[in-house]
Short mmCIF file of C-alpha atoms and ligand atoms in Angstrom, two decimals:
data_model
loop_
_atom_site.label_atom_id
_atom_site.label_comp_id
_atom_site.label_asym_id
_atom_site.label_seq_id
_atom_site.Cartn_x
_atom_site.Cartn_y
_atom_site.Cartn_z
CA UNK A 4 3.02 35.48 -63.34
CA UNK A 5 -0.02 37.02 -65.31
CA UNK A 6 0.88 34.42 -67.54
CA UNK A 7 1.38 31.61 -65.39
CA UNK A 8 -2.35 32.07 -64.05
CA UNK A 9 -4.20 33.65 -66.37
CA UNK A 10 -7.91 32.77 -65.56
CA UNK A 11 -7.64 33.03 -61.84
CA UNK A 12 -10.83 34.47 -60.04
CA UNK A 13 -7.99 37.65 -58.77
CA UNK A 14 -7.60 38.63 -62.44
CA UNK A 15 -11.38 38.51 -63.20
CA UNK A 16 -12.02 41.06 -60.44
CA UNK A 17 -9.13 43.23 -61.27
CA UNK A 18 -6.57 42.19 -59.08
CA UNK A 19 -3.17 41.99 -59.26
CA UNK A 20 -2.17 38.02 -60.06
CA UNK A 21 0.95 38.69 -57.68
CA UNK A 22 -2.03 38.60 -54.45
CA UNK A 23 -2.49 35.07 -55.38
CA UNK A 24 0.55 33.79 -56.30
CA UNK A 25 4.41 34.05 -55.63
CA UNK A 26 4.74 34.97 -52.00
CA UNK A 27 7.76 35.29 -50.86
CA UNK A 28 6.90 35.42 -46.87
CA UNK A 29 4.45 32.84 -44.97
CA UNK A 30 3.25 33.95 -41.47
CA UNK A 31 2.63 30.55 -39.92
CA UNK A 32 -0.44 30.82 -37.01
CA UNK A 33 -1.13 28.16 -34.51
CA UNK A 34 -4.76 28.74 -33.47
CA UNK A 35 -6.49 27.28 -30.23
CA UNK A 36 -9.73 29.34 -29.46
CA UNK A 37 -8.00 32.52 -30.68
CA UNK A 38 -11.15 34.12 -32.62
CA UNK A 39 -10.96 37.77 -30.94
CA UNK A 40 -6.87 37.66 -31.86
CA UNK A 41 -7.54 36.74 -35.34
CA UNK A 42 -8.70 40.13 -37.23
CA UNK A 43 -6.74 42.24 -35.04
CA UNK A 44 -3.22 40.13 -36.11
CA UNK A 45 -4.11 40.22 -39.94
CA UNK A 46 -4.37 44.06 -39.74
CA UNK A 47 -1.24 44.41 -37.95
CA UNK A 48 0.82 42.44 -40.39
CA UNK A 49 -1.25 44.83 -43.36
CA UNK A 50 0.88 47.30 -41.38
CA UNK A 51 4.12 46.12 -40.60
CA UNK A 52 4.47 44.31 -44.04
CA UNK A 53 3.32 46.76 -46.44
CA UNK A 54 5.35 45.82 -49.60
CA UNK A 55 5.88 42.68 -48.86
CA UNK A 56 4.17 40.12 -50.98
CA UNK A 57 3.10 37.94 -47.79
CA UNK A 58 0.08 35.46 -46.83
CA UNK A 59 -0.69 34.19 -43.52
CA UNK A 60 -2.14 30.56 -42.81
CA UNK A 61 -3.62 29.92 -39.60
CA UNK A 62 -3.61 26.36 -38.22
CA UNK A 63 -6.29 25.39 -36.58
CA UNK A 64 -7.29 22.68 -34.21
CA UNK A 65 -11.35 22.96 -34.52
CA UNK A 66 -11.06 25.68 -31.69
CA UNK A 67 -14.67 25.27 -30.07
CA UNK A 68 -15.04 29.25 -30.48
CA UNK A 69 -15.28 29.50 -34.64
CA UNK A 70 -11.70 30.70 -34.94
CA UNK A 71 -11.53 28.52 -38.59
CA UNK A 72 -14.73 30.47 -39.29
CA UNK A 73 -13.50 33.64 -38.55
CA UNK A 74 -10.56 33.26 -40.42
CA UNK A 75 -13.12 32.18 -43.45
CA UNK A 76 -15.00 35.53 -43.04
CA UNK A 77 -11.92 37.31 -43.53
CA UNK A 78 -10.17 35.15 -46.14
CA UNK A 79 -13.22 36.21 -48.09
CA UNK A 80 -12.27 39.85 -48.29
CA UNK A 81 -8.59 39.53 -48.25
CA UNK A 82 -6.72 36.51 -50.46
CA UNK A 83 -3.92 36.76 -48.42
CA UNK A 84 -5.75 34.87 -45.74
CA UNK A 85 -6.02 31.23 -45.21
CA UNK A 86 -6.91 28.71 -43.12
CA UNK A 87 -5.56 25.22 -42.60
CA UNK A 88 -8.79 23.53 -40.13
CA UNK A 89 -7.30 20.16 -38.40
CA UNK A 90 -10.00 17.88 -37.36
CA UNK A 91 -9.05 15.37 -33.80
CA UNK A 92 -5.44 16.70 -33.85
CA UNK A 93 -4.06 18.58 -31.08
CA UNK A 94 -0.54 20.33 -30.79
CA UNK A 95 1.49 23.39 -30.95
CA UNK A 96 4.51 21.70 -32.94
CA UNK A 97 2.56 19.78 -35.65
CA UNK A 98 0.38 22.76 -36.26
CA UNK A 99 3.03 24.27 -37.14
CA UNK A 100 5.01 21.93 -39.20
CA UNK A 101 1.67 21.43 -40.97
CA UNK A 102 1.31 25.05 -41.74
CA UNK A 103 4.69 25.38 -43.36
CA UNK A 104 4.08 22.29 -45.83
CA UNK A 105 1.08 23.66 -47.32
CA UNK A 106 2.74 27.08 -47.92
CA UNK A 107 4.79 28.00 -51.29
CA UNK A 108 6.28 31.03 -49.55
CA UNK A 109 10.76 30.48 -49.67
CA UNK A 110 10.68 32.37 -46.33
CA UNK A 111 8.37 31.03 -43.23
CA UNK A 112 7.79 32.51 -40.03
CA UNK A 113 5.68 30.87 -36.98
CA UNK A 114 4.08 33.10 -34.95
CA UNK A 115 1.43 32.68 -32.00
CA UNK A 116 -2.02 34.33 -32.81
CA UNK A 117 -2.33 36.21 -29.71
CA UNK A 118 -0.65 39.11 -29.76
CA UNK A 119 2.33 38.59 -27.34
CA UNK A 120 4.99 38.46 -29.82
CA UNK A 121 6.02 41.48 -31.45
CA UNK A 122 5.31 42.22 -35.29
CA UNK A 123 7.13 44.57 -36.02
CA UNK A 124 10.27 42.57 -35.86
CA UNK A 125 9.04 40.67 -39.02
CA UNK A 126 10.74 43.48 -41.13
CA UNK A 127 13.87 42.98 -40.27
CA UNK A 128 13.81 39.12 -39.68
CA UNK A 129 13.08 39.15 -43.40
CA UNK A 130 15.54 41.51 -44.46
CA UNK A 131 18.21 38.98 -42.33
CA UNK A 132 16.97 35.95 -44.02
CA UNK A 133 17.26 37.84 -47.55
CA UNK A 134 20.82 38.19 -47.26
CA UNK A 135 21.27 34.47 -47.54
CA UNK A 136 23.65 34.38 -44.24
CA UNK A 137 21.72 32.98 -42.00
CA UNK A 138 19.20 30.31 -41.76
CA UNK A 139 16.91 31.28 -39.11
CA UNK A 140 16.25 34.54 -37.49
CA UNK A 141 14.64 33.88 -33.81
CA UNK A 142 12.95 36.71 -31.86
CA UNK A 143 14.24 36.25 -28.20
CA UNK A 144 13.10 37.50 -25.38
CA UNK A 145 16.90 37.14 -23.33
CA UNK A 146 19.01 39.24 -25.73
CA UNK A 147 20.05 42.53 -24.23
CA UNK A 148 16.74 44.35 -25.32
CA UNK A 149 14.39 41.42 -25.00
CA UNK A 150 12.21 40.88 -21.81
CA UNK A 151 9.62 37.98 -20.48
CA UNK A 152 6.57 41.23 -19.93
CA UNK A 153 4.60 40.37 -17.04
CA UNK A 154 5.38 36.89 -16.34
CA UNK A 155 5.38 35.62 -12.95
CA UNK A 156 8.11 34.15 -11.00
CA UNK A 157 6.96 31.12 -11.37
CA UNK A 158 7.05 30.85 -15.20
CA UNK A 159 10.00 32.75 -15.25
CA UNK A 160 11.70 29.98 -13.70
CA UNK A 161 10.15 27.30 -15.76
CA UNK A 162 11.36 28.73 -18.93
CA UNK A 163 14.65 29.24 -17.51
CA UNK A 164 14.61 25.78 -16.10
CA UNK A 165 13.52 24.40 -20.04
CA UNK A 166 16.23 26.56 -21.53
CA UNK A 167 19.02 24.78 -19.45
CA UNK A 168 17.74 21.30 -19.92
CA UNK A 169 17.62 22.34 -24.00
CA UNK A 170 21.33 22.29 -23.61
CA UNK A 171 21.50 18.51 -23.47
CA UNK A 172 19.61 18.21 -27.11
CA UNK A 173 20.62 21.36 -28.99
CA UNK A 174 24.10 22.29 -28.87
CA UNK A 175 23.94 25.97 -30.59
CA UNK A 176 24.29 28.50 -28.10
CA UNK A 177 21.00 30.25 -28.74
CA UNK A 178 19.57 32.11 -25.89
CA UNK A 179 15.74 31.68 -26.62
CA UNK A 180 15.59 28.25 -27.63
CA UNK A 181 12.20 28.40 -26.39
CA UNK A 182 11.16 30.82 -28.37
CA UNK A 183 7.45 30.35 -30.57
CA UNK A 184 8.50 33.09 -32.75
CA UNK A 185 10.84 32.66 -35.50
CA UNK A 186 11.30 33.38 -39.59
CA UNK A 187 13.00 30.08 -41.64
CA UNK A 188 14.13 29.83 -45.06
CA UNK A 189 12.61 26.83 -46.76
CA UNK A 190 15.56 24.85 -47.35
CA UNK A 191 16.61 24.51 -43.66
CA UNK A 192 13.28 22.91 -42.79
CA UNK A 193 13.28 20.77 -45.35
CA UNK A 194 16.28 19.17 -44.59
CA UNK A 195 14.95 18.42 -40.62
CA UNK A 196 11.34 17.82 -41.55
CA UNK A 197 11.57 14.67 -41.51
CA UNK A 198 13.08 14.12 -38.70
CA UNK A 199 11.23 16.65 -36.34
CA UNK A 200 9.44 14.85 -33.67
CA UNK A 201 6.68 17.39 -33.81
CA UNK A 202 6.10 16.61 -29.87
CA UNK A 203 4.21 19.91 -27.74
CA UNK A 204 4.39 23.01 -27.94
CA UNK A 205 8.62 23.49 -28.67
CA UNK A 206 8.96 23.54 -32.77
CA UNK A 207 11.98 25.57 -32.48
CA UNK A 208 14.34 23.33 -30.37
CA UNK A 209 13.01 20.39 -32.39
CA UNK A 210 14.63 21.86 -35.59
CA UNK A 211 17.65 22.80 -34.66
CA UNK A 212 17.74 19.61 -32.53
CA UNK A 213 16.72 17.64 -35.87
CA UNK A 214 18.63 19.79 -38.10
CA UNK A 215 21.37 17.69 -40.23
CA UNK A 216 23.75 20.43 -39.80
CA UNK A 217 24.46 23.51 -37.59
CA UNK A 218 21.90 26.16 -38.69
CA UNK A 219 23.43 29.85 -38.85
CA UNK A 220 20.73 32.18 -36.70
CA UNK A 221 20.55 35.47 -35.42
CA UNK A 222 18.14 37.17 -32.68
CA UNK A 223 16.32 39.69 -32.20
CA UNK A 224 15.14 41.30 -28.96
CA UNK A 225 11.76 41.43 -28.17
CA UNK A 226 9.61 42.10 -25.39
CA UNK A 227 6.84 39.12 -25.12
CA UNK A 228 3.60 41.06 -24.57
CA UNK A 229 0.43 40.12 -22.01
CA UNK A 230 -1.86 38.96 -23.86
CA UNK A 231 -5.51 40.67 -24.46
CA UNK A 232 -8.00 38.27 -25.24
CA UNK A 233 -8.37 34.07 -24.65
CA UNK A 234 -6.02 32.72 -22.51
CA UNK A 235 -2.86 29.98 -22.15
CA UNK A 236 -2.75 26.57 -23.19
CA UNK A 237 0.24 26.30 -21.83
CA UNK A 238 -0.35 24.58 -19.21
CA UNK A 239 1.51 22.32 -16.49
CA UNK A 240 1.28 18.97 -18.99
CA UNK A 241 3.27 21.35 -21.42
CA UNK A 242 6.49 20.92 -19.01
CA UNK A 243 5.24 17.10 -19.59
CA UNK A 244 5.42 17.56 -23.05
CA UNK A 245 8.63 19.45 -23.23
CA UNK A 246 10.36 16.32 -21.33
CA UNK A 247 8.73 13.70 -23.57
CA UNK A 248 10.87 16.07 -26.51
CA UNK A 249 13.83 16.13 -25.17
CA UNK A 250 13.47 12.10 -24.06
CA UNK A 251 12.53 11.90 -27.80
CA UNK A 252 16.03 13.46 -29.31
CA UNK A 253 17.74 11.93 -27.15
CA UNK A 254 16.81 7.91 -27.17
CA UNK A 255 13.84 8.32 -29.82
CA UNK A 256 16.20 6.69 -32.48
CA UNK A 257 16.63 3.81 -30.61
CA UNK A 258 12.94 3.03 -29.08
CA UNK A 259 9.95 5.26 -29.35
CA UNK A 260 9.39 7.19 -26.05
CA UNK A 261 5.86 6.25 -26.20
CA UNK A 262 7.13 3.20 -25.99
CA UNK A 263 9.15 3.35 -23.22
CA UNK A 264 6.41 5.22 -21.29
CA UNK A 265 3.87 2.62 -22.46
CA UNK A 266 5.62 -0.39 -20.28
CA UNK A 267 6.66 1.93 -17.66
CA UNK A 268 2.75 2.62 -16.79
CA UNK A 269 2.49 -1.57 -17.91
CA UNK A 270 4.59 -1.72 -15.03
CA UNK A 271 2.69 -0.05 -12.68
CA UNK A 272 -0.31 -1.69 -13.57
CA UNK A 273 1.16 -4.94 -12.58
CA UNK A 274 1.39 -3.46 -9.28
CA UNK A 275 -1.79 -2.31 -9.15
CA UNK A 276 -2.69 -5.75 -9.75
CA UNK A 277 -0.98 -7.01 -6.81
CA UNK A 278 -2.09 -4.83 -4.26
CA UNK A 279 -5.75 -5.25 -5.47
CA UNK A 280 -5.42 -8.73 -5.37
CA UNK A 281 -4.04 -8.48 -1.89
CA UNK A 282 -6.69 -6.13 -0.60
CA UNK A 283 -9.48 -8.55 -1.92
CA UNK A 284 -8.02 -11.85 -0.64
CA UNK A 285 -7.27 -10.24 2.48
CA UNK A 286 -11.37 -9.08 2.54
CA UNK A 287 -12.31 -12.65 1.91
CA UNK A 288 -12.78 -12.70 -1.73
CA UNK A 289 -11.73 -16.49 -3.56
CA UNK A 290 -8.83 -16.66 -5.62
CA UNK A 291 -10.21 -16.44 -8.69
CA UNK A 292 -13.13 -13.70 -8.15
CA UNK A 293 -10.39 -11.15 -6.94
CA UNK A 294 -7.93 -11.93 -9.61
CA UNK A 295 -10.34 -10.62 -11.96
CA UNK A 296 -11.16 -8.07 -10.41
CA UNK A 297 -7.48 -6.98 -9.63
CA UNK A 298 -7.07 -7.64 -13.70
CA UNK A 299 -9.69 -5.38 -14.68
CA UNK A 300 -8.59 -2.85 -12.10
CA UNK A 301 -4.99 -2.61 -13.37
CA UNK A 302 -6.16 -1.98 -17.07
CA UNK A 303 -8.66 0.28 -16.53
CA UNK A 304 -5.54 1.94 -13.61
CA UNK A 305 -3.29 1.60 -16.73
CA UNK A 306 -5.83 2.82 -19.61
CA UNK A 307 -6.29 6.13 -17.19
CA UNK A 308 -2.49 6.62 -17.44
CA UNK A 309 -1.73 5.92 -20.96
CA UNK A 310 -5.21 8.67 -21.66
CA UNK A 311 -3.49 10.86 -19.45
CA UNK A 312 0.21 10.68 -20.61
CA UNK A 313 1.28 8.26 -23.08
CA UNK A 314 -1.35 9.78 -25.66
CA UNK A 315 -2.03 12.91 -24.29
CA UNK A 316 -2.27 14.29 -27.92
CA UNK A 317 -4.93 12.32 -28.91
CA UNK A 318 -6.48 12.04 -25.11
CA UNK A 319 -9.81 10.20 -25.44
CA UNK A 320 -13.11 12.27 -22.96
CA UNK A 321 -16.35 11.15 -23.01
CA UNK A 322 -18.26 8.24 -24.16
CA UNK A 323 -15.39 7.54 -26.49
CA UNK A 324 -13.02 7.19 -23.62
CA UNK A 325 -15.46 4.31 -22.15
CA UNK A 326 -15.38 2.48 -25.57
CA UNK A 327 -11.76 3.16 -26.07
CA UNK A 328 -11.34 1.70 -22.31
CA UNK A 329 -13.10 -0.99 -23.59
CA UNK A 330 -11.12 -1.71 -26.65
CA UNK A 331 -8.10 -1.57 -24.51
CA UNK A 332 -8.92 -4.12 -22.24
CA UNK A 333 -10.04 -6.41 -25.21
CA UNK A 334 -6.47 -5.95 -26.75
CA UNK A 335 -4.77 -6.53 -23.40
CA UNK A 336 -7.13 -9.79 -23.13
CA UNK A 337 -5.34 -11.16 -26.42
CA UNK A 338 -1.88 -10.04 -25.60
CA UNK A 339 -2.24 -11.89 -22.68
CA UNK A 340 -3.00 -14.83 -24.24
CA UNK A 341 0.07 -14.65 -26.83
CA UNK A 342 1.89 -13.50 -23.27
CA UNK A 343 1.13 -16.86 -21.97
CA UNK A 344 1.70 -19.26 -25.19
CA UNK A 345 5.04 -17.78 -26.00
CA UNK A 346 6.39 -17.99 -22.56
CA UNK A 347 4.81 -21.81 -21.90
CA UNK A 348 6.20 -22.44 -25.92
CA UNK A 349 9.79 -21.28 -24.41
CA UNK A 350 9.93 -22.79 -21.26
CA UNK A 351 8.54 -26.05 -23.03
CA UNK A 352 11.71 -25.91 -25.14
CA UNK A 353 13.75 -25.53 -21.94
CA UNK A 354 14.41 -21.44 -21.37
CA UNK A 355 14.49 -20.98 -18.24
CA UNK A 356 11.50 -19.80 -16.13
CA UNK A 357 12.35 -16.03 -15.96
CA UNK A 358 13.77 -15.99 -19.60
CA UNK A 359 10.07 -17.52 -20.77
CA UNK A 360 8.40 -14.95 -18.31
CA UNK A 361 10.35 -11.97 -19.97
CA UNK A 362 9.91 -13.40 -23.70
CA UNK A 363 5.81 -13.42 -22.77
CA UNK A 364 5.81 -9.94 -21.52
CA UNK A 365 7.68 -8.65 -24.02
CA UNK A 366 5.72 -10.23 -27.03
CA UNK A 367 1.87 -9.17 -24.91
CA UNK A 368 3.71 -5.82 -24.05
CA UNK A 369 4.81 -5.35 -27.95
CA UNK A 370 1.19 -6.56 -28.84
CA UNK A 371 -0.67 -4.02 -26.64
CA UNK A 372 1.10 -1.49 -27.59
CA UNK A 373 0.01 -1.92 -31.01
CA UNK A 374 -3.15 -2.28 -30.39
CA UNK A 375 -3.68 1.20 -28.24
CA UNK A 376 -1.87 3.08 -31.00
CA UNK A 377 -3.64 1.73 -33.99
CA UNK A 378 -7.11 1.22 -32.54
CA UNK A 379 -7.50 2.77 -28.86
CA UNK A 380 -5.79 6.05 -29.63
CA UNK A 381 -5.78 5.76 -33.67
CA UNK A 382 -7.04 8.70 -35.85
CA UNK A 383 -10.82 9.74 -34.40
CA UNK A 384 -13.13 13.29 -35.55
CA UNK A 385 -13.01 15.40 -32.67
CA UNK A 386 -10.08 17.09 -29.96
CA UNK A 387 -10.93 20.87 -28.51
N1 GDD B 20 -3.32 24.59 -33.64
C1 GDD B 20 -2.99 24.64 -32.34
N2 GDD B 20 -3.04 23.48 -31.59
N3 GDD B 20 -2.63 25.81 -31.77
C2 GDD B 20 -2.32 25.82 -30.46
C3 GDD B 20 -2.35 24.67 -29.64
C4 GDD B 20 -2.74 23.43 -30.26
O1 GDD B 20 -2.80 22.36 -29.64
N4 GDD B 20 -1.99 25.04 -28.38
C5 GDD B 20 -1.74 26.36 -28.42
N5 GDD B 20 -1.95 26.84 -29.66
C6 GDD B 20 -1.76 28.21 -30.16
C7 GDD B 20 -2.44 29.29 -29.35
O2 GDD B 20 -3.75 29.54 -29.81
C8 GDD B 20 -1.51 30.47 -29.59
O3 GDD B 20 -1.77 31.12 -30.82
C9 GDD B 20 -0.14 29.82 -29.66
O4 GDD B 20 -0.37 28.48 -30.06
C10 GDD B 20 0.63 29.88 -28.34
O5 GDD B 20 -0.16 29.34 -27.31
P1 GDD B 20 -0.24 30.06 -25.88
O6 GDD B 20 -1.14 29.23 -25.04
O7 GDD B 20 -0.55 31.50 -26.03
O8 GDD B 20 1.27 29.86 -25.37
P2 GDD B 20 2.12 30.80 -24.42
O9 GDD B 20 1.90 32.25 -24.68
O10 GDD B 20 1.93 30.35 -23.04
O11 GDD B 20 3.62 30.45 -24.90
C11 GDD B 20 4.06 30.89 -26.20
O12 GDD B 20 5.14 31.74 -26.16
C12 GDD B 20 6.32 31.17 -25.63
C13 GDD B 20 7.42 32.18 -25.74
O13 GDD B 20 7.64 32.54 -27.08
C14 GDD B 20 4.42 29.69 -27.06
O14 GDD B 20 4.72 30.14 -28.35
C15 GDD B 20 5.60 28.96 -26.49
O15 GDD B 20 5.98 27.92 -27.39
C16 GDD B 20 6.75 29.94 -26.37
O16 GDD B 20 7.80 29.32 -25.68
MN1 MN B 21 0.52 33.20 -25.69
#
């Protein structure tokens, strides 16, 4: 190794080349406005993985309280820090798939920054995935051992409500599936990786849903801990999220759920059409005034939606979610148009009037859909 990087900046100040390079454990660490969680986690895992030649990399989505600078400050001190700082992203899963790539380590865990899963695990996770038998060693909090802490009834019965419905995408009979704490070796996720859907907050169930073949696991009890500073993000659009998953896995290779959602709400807005129109005829308005203004209402009704749901992930607030409402209604302006010509071009060549109809929609539905996800909700600077 000395000779593999002899002139790094480690060996100038005296330290030992092996700090820099040739870990053999990542700690993976989603962070969302964790900054008070940050230095307290690093010392713990100085602690529990003593020996170890380890780095963590925290993930960051621009967390509005300086969590990426935090982790700076202490990266400074202690090269076995570092910090991966995600500009207008938001997610749990990507985070964390993200975090993994831009490791070297052959063993990854992912691990939440806020103290509620248990470090001292990580010991013997690693000493599991060493032996070579398994692929993945989950820490679960419904083994004999393992507990849910202080949750409420309420989320108690969500998670156990999510577990059952995991059943219909993941057939291994794991008993945490939900579980955001878990140790990898490298080959396993590179054979799902590029298949992962990388949807909310559930990066665990999307690789062994993904996975090419049945990954060997084992778990570990754990009791999930209250948590001391910050609070959730999991919140009830995370149940949202978790559905959009499992939709994914199961009819994803077929048609893209945001697809799907996409005409579903395009649906609805044609409704919302109607009934505007109705209300304004029936107040008097003429024909054509209250057709427009039953138009605009069921794109800006439909923009709200898709914001809201389709592209919760990249959600647009703000000013930019007044021009993006504007550059949707532009789009769905053209796709109208090419609605219109296709479906007068096939009915002019003798389809009949329902077949031209559905050939229209389908061609302005295609087109709109394009539009929102390249220009309406395409890559922009700023999420948290
Ligand atoms: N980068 C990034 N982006 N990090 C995020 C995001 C995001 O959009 N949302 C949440 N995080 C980070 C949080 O800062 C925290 O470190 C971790 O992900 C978990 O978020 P929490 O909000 O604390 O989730 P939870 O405690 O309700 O649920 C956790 O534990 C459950 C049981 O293991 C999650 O890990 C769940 O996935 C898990 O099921
Ligand atoms: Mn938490």
């Amino acid at each position: 190794m000395d000779t593999l990087y002899p002139d790094t900046i480690a060996d100038r100040d005296g330290m030992s080349a092996a700090s820099i390079a040739g870990r053999e454990l990542a700690i993976v660490v989603p962070t969302l406005n964790e900054r008070a969680n940050v230095p307290v986690l690093v010392a713990r895992l100085h602690t529990v993985l003593a020996g170890v030649a380890w780095e963590i990399v925290f993930v960051d989505d621009d967390s509005r309280d300086g969590t990426a600078d935090e982790v700076r400050a202490i990266a400074q001190r202690d090269p076995q820090v570092r910090v991966l700082q995600r500009i207008g992203r938001r997610g749990l899963s990507s985070a964390c798939i993200e975090g993994i790539l831009a490791t070297s380590a052959p063993i990854v865990a992912v691990m939440d920054a806020d103290l509620q899963h248990d470090e001292t695990l990580l010991p013997r996770m690693l000493a599991a995935l060493r032996g070579g038998e398994i692929d993945v060693a989950i820490a679960s909090r419904y083994v004999a051992g393992g507990g849910i802490g202080q949750w409420d009834g309420r989320r108690a019965r969500i998670s156990d409500f999510a577990t059952r419905l995991s059943r219909l995408v993941v057939k291994a009979e794991i008993a945490d599936p939900m579980s955001g704490f878990f140790m990898l070796r490298r080959p396993a996720f590179n054979e799902a990786v590029r298949d992962l859907s990388a949807q909310g907050f559930k990066i665990l169930l999307d690789l062994f849903a993904s996975a090419p073949r049945p990954l060997r696991f084992q778990e570990f009890a754990y009791e999930f801990r209250a948590r001391q500073f910050g609070e959730s993000k999991l919140d009830a659009m995370a149940v949202w999220e978790y559905l959009m998953l499992i939709a994914d896995k199961l009819i994803g290779r077929v048609v893209p759920v945001r697809f799907v959602l996409f005409a579903l709400i395009g649906a609805f807005g044609v409704l919302a059409n109607l009934i505007v129109l109705r209300l304004a005829l029936g107040a008097g308005a003429a024909f054509s005034i209250a057709e427009t203004g039953a138009t605009i209402a069921a794109m800006v009704f439909n923009f709200l939606l898709n914001n809201q749901l389709t592209y919760r992930d990249r959600r647009l607030r703000g000013w930019r979610m007044l021009r993006g409402m504007a550059i949707f209604c532009l789009g769905c302006g053209v796709g109208a148009v090419a609605n219109v010509g296709v479906a007068a071009e096939a009915f002019g060549r003798g389809s009949s009037w329902w077949l031209a109809g559905l050939a229209g929609a389908l061609i302005g539905g295609v087109w709109n859909y394009a539009i929102a996800s390249t220009y309406t909700w395409g890559a922009r600077r700023r999420a948290a």
